[in-house]
Structures are given as C-alpha cells and as structure tokens.
Amino acid sequence: MFFRYLPTFCLLFFIISCSIPTDINDNPLDPEEAILLEFDTPALVCFPAVQTIPTGPVTIKLFAMGVTDLSGAYLRVKYDKTKLNYTQTISGNFFADAQDPIFFYDHNSTEGTITVTTSFLGSDSVAVDGTGSLAEFQFTATSVGTSMLSIVRDSTGFTANDSTVSELVGSNDQPIEILGYIDGQIIAQ
C-alpha cells in the first residue's frame, strides 16, 4: 500500500526541496560585471577583492584587466603591516608564454610596501592582450580586523611623473593609461 504513494511522495519531496538559485556576480574580473558596474579598463585589480578569513595565511593576486599591447608593468602596493605579515611575492602568469620574461620585486617592511617590475627581454616586440595575473602576494593575517592591500596610484597623492606610482607600458615603453583600480580587502576574524 505504501509503495503506491511512493512516486508521488518522492516527486513532492523534490519539488519542495528545490530552491531558486540566486545569481551573484561579484567577480571584478568578469567583463560583464565590469560593464554593469561601469568599471573602465584597462585596470589593475586585486582578486579576490574581499576575503573573509580566520587569522592565518592569505593570498591576493594582482591582475591587469582589459589591456592591449602590454609589454611591462611597474606595480607598487601598500599593506597594513600591523595586521599582515609579508610572506612572499610570486610572479603571475600573464607573461609566462612570452620569451624571456623578467620579474623583480622589492619588499620594504618599514613602509609596508611591495614593488614589482615585470616585463619582457629581447629584441622582439612582444606584448600581451586581455586579462591576466601579474603578481601574487602572500601574507599571514596576524590580528583580527580589516586591512587593505592598496595599489599605489595618482589619486593617493603622487604625481604622474613620480616613479612610485603603478604603471603599465606597451611597446616602445609607451604608457598605458590605467582607468580603473580595485584594491584588496582582507577581513580577519
């Protein structure tokens, strides 16, 4: 007798247990999301833009987004040294397929800054287009609270001629105007 109602019961169970998925588009590297947010490219983007973690290790990648003819980058980021312990900097994969890419970085623990220079070597004019990782920064969150990984740019009080601001360059060292920035936020609980 019970088996007679089993298919109806199962169907009813599956219908009731289904939920309608919600579409959360919060990936700053998604070109469609960039259009919805009216976010201009080329841009420098920390990803993930927001991370909520327990105290401990954390990684943020810095991406060039929507670039054309990118041959090199000078990147400078600032972090809260009272809440984050610097661990290491790793080369991104945007230039990985190019011949003889270079990658240098300098960590200044006194200022809480990391400077990265990445480019191509050689006589061939090599450039990349699109979106790709330029560098990866690894830290250890040492205390509870919110800290930022900020991309140093003109709006932070530097001038365009100041060599301490982040910049992207194309072939023949032509500057590429950076139209958007997304800093990284780390929330340690």
Short mmCIF file of C-alpha atoms in Angstrom, two decimals:
data_model
loop_
_atom_site.label_atom_id
_atom_site.label_comp_id
_atom_site.label_asym_id
_atom_site.label_seq_id
_atom_site.Cartn_x
_atom_site.Cartn_y
_atom_site.Cartn_z
CA MET A 1 0.00 0.00 0.00
CA PHE A 2 2.86 2.39 0.88
CA PHE A 3 4.60 1.74 -2.45
CA ARG A 4 1.55 3.02 -4.28
CA TYR A 5 2.16 6.56 -2.94
CA LEU A 6 5.97 6.45 -3.07
CA PRO A 7 6.39 8.10 -6.53
CA THR A 8 4.02 10.93 -5.58
CA PHE A 9 5.79 11.40 -2.25
CA CYS A 10 9.23 11.48 -3.94
CA LEU A 11 8.06 13.99 -6.55
CA LEU A 12 6.55 16.19 -3.87
CA PHE A 13 9.73 15.95 -1.80
CA PHE A 14 11.95 17.00 -4.73
CA ILE A 15 9.71 19.93 -5.64
CA ILE A 16 9.59 21.24 -2.07
CA SER A 17 13.33 20.80 -1.50
CA CYS A 18 14.36 22.74 -4.61
CA SER A 19 15.44 26.30 -4.17
CA ILE A 20 15.79 29.02 -6.75
CA PRO A 21 19.46 29.85 -7.26
CA THR A 22 20.48 33.44 -6.86
CA ASP A 23 22.93 34.81 -9.35
CA ILE A 24 25.68 36.69 -7.51
CA ASN A 25 28.01 38.41 -9.93
CA ASP A 26 30.70 39.92 -7.77
CA ASN A 27 33.81 38.84 -9.66
CA PRO A 28 35.62 42.06 -10.62
CA LEU A 29 37.49 40.20 -13.39
CA ASP A 30 34.22 39.33 -15.19
CA PRO A 31 33.89 41.69 -18.19
CA GLU A 32 30.08 41.61 -17.94
CA GLU A 33 30.24 42.60 -14.27
CA ALA A 34 32.68 45.40 -15.16
CA ILE A 35 30.12 46.75 -17.66
CA LEU A 36 27.31 46.57 -15.08
CA LEU A 37 29.46 48.43 -12.54
CA GLU A 38 30.52 50.93 -15.22
CA PHE A 39 34.11 49.97 -14.46
CA ASP A 40 36.61 51.22 -17.04
CA THR A 41 39.53 49.21 -18.40
CA PRO A 42 42.47 48.89 -18.67
CA ALA A 43 42.59 48.36 -14.93
CA LEU A 44 44.64 46.93 -12.08
CA VAL A 45 42.51 44.59 -9.97
CA CYS A 46 43.23 42.72 -6.72
CA PHE A 47 41.48 39.36 -6.69
CA PRO A 48 39.73 38.32 -4.62
CA ALA A 49 38.72 41.90 -3.89
CA VAL A 50 37.35 40.96 -0.47
CA GLN A 51 38.38 37.95 1.62
CA THR A 52 36.98 36.95 4.97
CA ILE A 53 39.35 34.53 6.67
CA PRO A 54 40.39 33.32 10.09
CA THR A 55 43.76 34.73 11.11
CA GLY A 56 46.42 32.89 9.13
CA PRO A 57 47.69 32.67 5.55
CA VAL A 58 46.08 34.75 2.79
CA THR A 59 46.88 35.24 -0.90
CA ILE A 60 45.86 38.11 -3.19
CA LYS A 61 46.66 38.21 -6.90
CA LEU A 62 47.09 41.44 -8.83
CA PHE A 63 45.63 41.35 -12.34
CA ALA A 64 45.91 43.60 -15.36
CA MET A 65 42.39 43.68 -16.82
CA GLY A 66 41.37 44.57 -20.35
CA VAL A 67 44.81 45.64 -21.56
CA THR A 68 46.01 45.84 -25.15
CA ASP A 69 49.66 45.57 -26.20
CA LEU A 70 51.03 45.22 -22.63
CA SER A 71 54.82 44.80 -22.56
CA GLY A 72 55.65 45.65 -18.96
CA ALA A 73 54.40 46.76 -15.58
CA TYR A 74 55.74 48.62 -12.59
CA LEU A 75 53.49 47.86 -9.64
CA ARG A 76 53.56 49.26 -6.14
CA VAL A 77 51.21 48.07 -3.40
CA LYS A 78 50.90 49.12 0.23
CA TYR A 79 49.63 46.90 3.05
CA ASP A 80 48.83 47.30 6.75
CA LYS A 81 51.99 45.97 8.39
CA THR A 82 50.33 45.99 11.83
CA LYS A 83 47.81 43.34 10.73
CA LEU A 84 49.61 41.48 7.94
CA ASN A 85 52.99 39.75 7.95
CA TYR A 86 54.50 39.60 4.48
CA THR A 87 55.41 36.07 3.35
CA GLN A 88 56.37 36.19 -0.33
CA THR A 89 55.74 37.55 -3.83
CA ILE A 90 55.32 35.20 -6.78
CA SER A 91 55.31 36.00 -10.49
CA GLY A 92 51.92 36.00 -12.18
CA ASN A 93 51.24 34.01 -15.33
CA PHE A 94 50.26 36.80 -17.74
CA PHE A 95 53.74 36.98 -19.31
CA ALA A 96 54.50 33.25 -18.84
CA ASP A 97 54.12 32.31 -22.51
CA ALA A 98 56.40 35.11 -23.72
CA GLN A 99 60.07 34.71 -24.45
CA ASP A 100 62.36 35.66 -21.56
CA PRO A 101 60.00 37.47 -19.17
CA ILE A 102 61.63 39.17 -16.19
CA PHE A 103 60.23 39.57 -12.70
CA PHE A 104 61.81 41.58 -9.88
CA TYR A 105 60.30 42.62 -6.59
CA ASP A 106 61.35 44.57 -3.54
CA HIS A 107 59.69 44.32 -0.14
CA ASN A 108 60.08 47.24 2.26
CA SER A 109 58.94 46.06 5.69
CA THR A 110 59.44 49.50 7.23
CA GLU A 111 56.97 51.19 4.87
CA GLY A 112 54.75 48.14 4.30
CA THR A 113 55.20 48.29 0.53
CA ILE A 114 55.98 45.83 -2.24
CA THR A 115 57.31 46.99 -5.60
CA VAL A 116 57.17 44.68 -8.65
CA THR A 117 58.74 45.14 -12.07
CA THR A 118 57.79 42.64 -14.74
CA SER A 119 58.47 42.81 -18.47
CA PHE A 120 59.99 41.08 -21.49
CA LEU A 121 63.63 40.88 -22.51
CA GLY A 122 64.87 40.57 -26.03
CA SER A 123 64.78 42.42 -29.30
CA ASP A 124 61.38 41.13 -30.40
CA SER A 125 58.46 43.40 -29.64
CA VAL A 126 56.35 41.08 -27.53
CA ALA A 127 53.11 42.12 -25.90
CA VAL A 128 50.02 40.51 -24.39
CA ASP A 129 46.34 41.43 -24.58
CA GLY A 130 43.39 40.72 -22.33
CA THR A 131 43.32 39.93 -18.62
CA GLY A 132 45.99 38.11 -16.64
CA SER A 133 47.80 37.80 -13.33
CA LEU A 134 50.90 39.99 -12.92
CA ALA A 135 51.87 39.07 -9.34
CA GLU A 136 50.70 37.10 -6.32
CA PHE A 137 51.19 38.39 -2.79
CA GLN A 138 51.14 36.08 0.22
CA PHE A 139 50.68 37.27 3.78
CA THR A 140 49.76 35.95 7.21
CA ALA A 141 46.93 37.80 8.93
CA THR A 142 48.19 38.25 12.49
CA SER A 143 45.28 40.03 14.15
CA VAL A 144 41.53 40.33 13.85
CA GLY A 145 40.25 43.25 11.81
CA THR A 146 40.12 44.70 8.31
CA SER A 147 43.25 45.52 6.35
CA MET A 148 43.80 46.72 2.79
CA LEU A 149 46.22 45.87 0.02
CA SER A 150 46.20 49.20 -1.83
CA ILE A 151 47.51 49.76 -5.33
CA VAL A 152 49.59 52.97 -5.26
CA ARG A 153 48.24 55.38 -7.88
CA ASP A 154 47.90 59.08 -8.70
CA SER A 155 44.86 59.59 -6.51
CA THR A 156 46.86 58.60 -3.41
CA GLY A 157 48.77 61.89 -3.55
CA PHE A 158 51.53 61.13 -6.04
CA THR A 159 52.07 62.90 -9.35
CA ALA A 160 52.05 61.22 -12.74
CA ASN A 161 55.83 61.75 -13.00
CA ASP A 162 56.52 60.10 -9.66
CA SER A 163 58.22 56.72 -10.17
CA THR A 164 56.48 55.32 -7.10
CA VAL A 165 53.05 55.00 -8.76
CA SER A 166 51.94 51.85 -10.55
CA GLU A 167 52.11 51.95 -14.31
CA LEU A 168 51.59 49.75 -17.36
CA VAL A 169 53.58 50.16 -20.57
CA GLY A 170 53.16 48.97 -24.13
CA SER A 171 55.63 48.51 -26.93
CA ASN A 172 58.45 51.05 -27.07
CA ASP A 173 57.75 51.94 -23.42
CA GLN A 174 54.54 53.82 -24.30
CA PRO A 175 52.43 54.39 -21.15
CA ILE A 176 49.07 52.67 -20.98
CA GLU A 177 46.53 54.76 -19.09
CA ILE A 178 45.05 52.85 -16.16
CA LEU A 179 41.36 53.74 -15.94
CA GLY A 180 40.27 51.58 -13.01
CA TYR A 181 41.60 50.18 -9.75
CA ILE A 182 40.24 47.63 -7.27
CA ASP A 183 42.19 47.25 -4.03
CA GLY A 184 42.16 44.09 -1.95
CA GLN A 185 40.42 43.92 1.41
CA ILE A 186 41.23 41.24 4.00
CA ILE A 187 38.83 40.72 6.88
CA ALA A 188 40.43 38.51 9.54
CA GLN A 189 38.10 37.05 12.15
#
